[in-house]
mmCIF file of C-alpha atoms in Angstrom:
data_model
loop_
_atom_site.group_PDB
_atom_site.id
_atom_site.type_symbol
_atom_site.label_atom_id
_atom_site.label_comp_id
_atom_site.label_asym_id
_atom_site.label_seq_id
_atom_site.Cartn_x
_atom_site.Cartn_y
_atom_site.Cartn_z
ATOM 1 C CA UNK A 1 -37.976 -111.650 -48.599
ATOM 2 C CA UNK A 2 -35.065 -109.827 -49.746
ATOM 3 C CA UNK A 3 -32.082 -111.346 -51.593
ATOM 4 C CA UNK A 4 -28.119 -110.982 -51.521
ATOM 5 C CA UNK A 5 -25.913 -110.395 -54.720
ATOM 6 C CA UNK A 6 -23.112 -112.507 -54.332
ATOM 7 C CA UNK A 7 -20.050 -111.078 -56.206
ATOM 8 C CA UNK A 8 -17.363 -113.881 -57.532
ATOM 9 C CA UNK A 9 -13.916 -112.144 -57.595
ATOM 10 C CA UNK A 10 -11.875 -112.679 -60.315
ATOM 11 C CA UNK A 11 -9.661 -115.069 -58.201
ATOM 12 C CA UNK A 12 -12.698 -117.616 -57.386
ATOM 13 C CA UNK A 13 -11.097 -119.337 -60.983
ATOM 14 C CA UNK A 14 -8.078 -120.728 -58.546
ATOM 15 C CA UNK A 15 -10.795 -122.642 -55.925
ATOM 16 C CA UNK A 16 -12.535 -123.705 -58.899
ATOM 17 C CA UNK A 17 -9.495 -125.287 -60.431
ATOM 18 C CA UNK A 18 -8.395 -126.563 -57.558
ATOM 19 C CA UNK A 19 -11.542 -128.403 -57.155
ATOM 20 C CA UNK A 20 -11.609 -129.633 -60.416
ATOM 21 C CA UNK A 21 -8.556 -130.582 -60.080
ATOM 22 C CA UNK A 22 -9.894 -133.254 -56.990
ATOM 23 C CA UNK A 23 -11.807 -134.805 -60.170
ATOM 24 C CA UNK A 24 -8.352 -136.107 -61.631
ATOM 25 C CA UNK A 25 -6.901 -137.520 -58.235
ATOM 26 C CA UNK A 26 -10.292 -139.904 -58.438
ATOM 27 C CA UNK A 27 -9.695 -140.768 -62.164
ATOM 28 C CA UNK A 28 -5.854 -141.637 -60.712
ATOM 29 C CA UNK A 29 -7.103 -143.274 -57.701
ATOM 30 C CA UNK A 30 -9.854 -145.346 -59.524
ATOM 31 C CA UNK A 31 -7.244 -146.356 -61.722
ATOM 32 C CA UNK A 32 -4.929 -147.780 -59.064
ATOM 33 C CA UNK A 33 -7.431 -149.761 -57.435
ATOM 34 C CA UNK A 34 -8.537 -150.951 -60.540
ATOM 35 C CA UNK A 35 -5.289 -152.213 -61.415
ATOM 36 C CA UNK A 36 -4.789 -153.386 -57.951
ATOM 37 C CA UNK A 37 -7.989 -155.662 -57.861
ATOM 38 C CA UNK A 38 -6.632 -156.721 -61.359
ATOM 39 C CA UNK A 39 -3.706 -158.146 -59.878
ATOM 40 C CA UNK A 40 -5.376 -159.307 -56.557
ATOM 41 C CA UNK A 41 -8.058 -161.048 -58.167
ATOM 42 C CA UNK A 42 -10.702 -159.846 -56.704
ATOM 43 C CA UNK A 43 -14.018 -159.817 -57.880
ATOM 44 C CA UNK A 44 -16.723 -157.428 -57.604
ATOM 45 C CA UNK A 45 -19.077 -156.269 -56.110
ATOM 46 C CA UNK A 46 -17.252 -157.164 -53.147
ATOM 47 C CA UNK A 47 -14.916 -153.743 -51.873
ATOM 48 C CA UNK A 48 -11.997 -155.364 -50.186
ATOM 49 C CA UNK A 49 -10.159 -158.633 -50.203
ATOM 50 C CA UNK A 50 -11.481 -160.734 -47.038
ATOM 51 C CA UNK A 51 -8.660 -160.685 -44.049
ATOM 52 C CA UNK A 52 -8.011 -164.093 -44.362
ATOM 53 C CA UNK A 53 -6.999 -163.415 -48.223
ATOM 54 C CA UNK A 54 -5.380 -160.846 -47.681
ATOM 55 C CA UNK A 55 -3.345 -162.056 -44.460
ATOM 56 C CA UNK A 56 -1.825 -164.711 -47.492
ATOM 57 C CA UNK A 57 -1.801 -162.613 -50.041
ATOM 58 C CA UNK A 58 0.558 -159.631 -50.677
ATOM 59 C CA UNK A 59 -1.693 -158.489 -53.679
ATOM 60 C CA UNK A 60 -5.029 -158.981 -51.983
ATOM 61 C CA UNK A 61 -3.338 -156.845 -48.798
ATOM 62 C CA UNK A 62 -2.230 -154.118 -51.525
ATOM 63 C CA UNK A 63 -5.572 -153.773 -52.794
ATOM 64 C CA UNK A 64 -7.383 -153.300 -49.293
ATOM 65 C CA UNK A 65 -4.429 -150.791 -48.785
ATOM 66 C CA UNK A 66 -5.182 -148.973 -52.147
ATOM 67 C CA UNK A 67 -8.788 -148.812 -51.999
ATOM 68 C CA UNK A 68 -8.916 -148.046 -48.310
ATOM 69 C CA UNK A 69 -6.737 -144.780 -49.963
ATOM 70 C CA UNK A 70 -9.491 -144.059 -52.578
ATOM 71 C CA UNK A 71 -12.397 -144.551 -49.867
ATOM 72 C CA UNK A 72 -10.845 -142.379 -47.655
ATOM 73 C CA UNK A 73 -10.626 -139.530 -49.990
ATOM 74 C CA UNK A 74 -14.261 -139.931 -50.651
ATOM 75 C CA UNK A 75 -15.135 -139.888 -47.815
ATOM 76 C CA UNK A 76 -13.717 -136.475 -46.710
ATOM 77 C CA UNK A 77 -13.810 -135.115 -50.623
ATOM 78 C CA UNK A 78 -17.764 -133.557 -49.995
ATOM 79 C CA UNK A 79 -16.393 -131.373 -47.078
ATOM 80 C CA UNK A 80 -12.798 -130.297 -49.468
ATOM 81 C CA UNK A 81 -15.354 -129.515 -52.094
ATOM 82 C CA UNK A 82 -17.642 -127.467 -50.235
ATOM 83 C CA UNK A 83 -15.432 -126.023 -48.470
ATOM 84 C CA UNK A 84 -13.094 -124.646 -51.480
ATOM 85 C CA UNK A 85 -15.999 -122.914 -53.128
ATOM 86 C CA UNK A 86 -17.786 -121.553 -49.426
ATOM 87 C CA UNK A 87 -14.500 -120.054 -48.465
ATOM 88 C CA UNK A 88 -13.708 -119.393 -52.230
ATOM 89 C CA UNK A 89 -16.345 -116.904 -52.125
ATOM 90 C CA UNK A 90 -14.181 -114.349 -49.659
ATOM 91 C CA UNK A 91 -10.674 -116.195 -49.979
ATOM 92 C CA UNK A 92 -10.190 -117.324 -53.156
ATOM 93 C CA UNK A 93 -6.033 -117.585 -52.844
ATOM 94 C CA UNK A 94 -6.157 -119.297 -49.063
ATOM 95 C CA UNK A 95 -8.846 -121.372 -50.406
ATOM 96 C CA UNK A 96 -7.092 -122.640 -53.520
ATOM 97 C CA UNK A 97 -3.854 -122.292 -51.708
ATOM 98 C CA UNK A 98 -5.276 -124.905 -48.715
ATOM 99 C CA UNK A 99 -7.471 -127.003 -51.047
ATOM 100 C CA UNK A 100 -4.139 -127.745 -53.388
ATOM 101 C CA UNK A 101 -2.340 -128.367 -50.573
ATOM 102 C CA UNK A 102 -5.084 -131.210 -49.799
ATOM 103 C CA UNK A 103 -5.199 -132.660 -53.069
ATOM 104 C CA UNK A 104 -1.063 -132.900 -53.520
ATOM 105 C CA UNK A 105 -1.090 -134.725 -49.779
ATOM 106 C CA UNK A 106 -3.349 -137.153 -51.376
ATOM 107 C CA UNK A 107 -1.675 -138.078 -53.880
ATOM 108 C CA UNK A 108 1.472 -138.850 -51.942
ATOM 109 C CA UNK A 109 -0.733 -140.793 -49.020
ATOM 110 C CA UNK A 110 -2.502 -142.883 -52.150
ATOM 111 C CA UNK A 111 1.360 -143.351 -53.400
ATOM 112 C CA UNK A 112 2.374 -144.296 -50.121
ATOM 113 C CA UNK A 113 -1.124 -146.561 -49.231
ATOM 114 C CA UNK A 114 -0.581 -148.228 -52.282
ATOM 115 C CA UNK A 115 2.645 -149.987 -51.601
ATOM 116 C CA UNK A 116 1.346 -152.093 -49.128
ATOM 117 C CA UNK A 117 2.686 -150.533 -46.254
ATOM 118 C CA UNK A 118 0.263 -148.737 -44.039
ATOM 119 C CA UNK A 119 2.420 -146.396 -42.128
ATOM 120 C CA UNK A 120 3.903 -145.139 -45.655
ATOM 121 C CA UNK A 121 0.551 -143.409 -46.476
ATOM 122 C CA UNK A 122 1.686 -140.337 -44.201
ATOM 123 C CA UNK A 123 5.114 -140.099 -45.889
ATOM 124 C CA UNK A 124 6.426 -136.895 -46.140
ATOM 125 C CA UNK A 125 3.523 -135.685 -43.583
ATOM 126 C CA UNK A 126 0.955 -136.018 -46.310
ATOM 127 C CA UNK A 127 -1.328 -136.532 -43.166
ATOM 128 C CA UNK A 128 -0.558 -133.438 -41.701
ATOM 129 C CA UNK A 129 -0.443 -131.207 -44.947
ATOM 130 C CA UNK A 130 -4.130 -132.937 -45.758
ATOM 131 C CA UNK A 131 -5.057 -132.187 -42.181
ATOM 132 C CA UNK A 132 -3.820 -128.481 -42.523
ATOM 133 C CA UNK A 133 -5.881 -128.079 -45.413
ATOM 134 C CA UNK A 134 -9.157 -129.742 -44.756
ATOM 135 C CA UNK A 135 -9.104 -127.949 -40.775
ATOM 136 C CA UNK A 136 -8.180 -124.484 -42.644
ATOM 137 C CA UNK A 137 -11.361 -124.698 -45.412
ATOM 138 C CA UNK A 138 -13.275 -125.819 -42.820
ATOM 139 C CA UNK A 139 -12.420 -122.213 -40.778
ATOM 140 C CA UNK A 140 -12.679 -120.409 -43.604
ATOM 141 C CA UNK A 141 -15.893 -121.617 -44.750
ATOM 142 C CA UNK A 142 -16.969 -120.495 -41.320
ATOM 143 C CA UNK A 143 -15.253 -117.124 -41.510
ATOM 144 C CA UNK A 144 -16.950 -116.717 -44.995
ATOM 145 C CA UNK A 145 -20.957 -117.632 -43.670
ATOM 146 C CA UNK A 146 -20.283 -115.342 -40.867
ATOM 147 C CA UNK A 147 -19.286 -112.133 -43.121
ATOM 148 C CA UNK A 148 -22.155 -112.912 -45.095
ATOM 149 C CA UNK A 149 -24.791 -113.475 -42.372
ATOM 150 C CA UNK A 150 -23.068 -110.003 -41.370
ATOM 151 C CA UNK A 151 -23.864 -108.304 -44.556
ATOM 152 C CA UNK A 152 -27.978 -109.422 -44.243
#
């Protein structure tokens, strides 16, 4: 069995900041829907308001609204994350470039979740600019495996 020297070009600091920089939007998000169950009275363990509460209440609907936000983003954050350092590894600068454009569309689809209104989370086509970046990691992560299955 042979093995590969990967080489980290000096640029791979941008994915990795950009990643790290996914750690904050969860602080921010956990914060929100912390504040938001606060309000809503809602108790834990239980995740979201039930429908009927929330049909009533405006702060128990908010609070669905802003931790659907922060659920969502974890459950597509693995594949961001993976995906920034994978592609990282060949392009660093599309990489960081795509992965900060996915973190900056989550913030304004958490800001626009959060208000209560549904159809406000894709305000100023945060859906599309996260879509964009999460489809573009996702082909560069590919491109990147396939120049280094290449190089074996």
């Amino acid at each position: 069995m042979s093995s590969t020297l990967i080489v980290l070009p000096k640029e791979f600091a941008y994915p990795v900041a950009t990643a790290v920089s996914s750690f904050y939007l969860l602080l921010w998000q956990t914060i929100k829907v912390s504040r938001a169950r606060r309000a809503a009275k809602v108790d834990y363990p239980q995740v979201y308001a039930d429908k009927a509460e929330a049909a009533v209440n405006k702060a128990a609907f908010v609070f669905n609204c802003t931790q659907r936000a922060h659920q969502n983003t974890l459950e597509v954050l693995p594949v961001v994350l993976t995906g920034t350092l994978i592609s990282g590894l060949k392009y660093p600068i599309a990489a960081a470039a795509l992965s900060g454009a996915w973190v900056l569309a989550r913030v304004v689809y958490t800001i626009g979740y959060s208000t209560g209104d549904p159809k406000k989370r894709n305000m100023f086509g945060a859906g599309a600019v996260g879509g964009l970046g999460l489809v573009g990691l996702i082909g560069l992560s590919t491109a990147s495996v396939v120049s280094l299955l290449k190089a074996l």
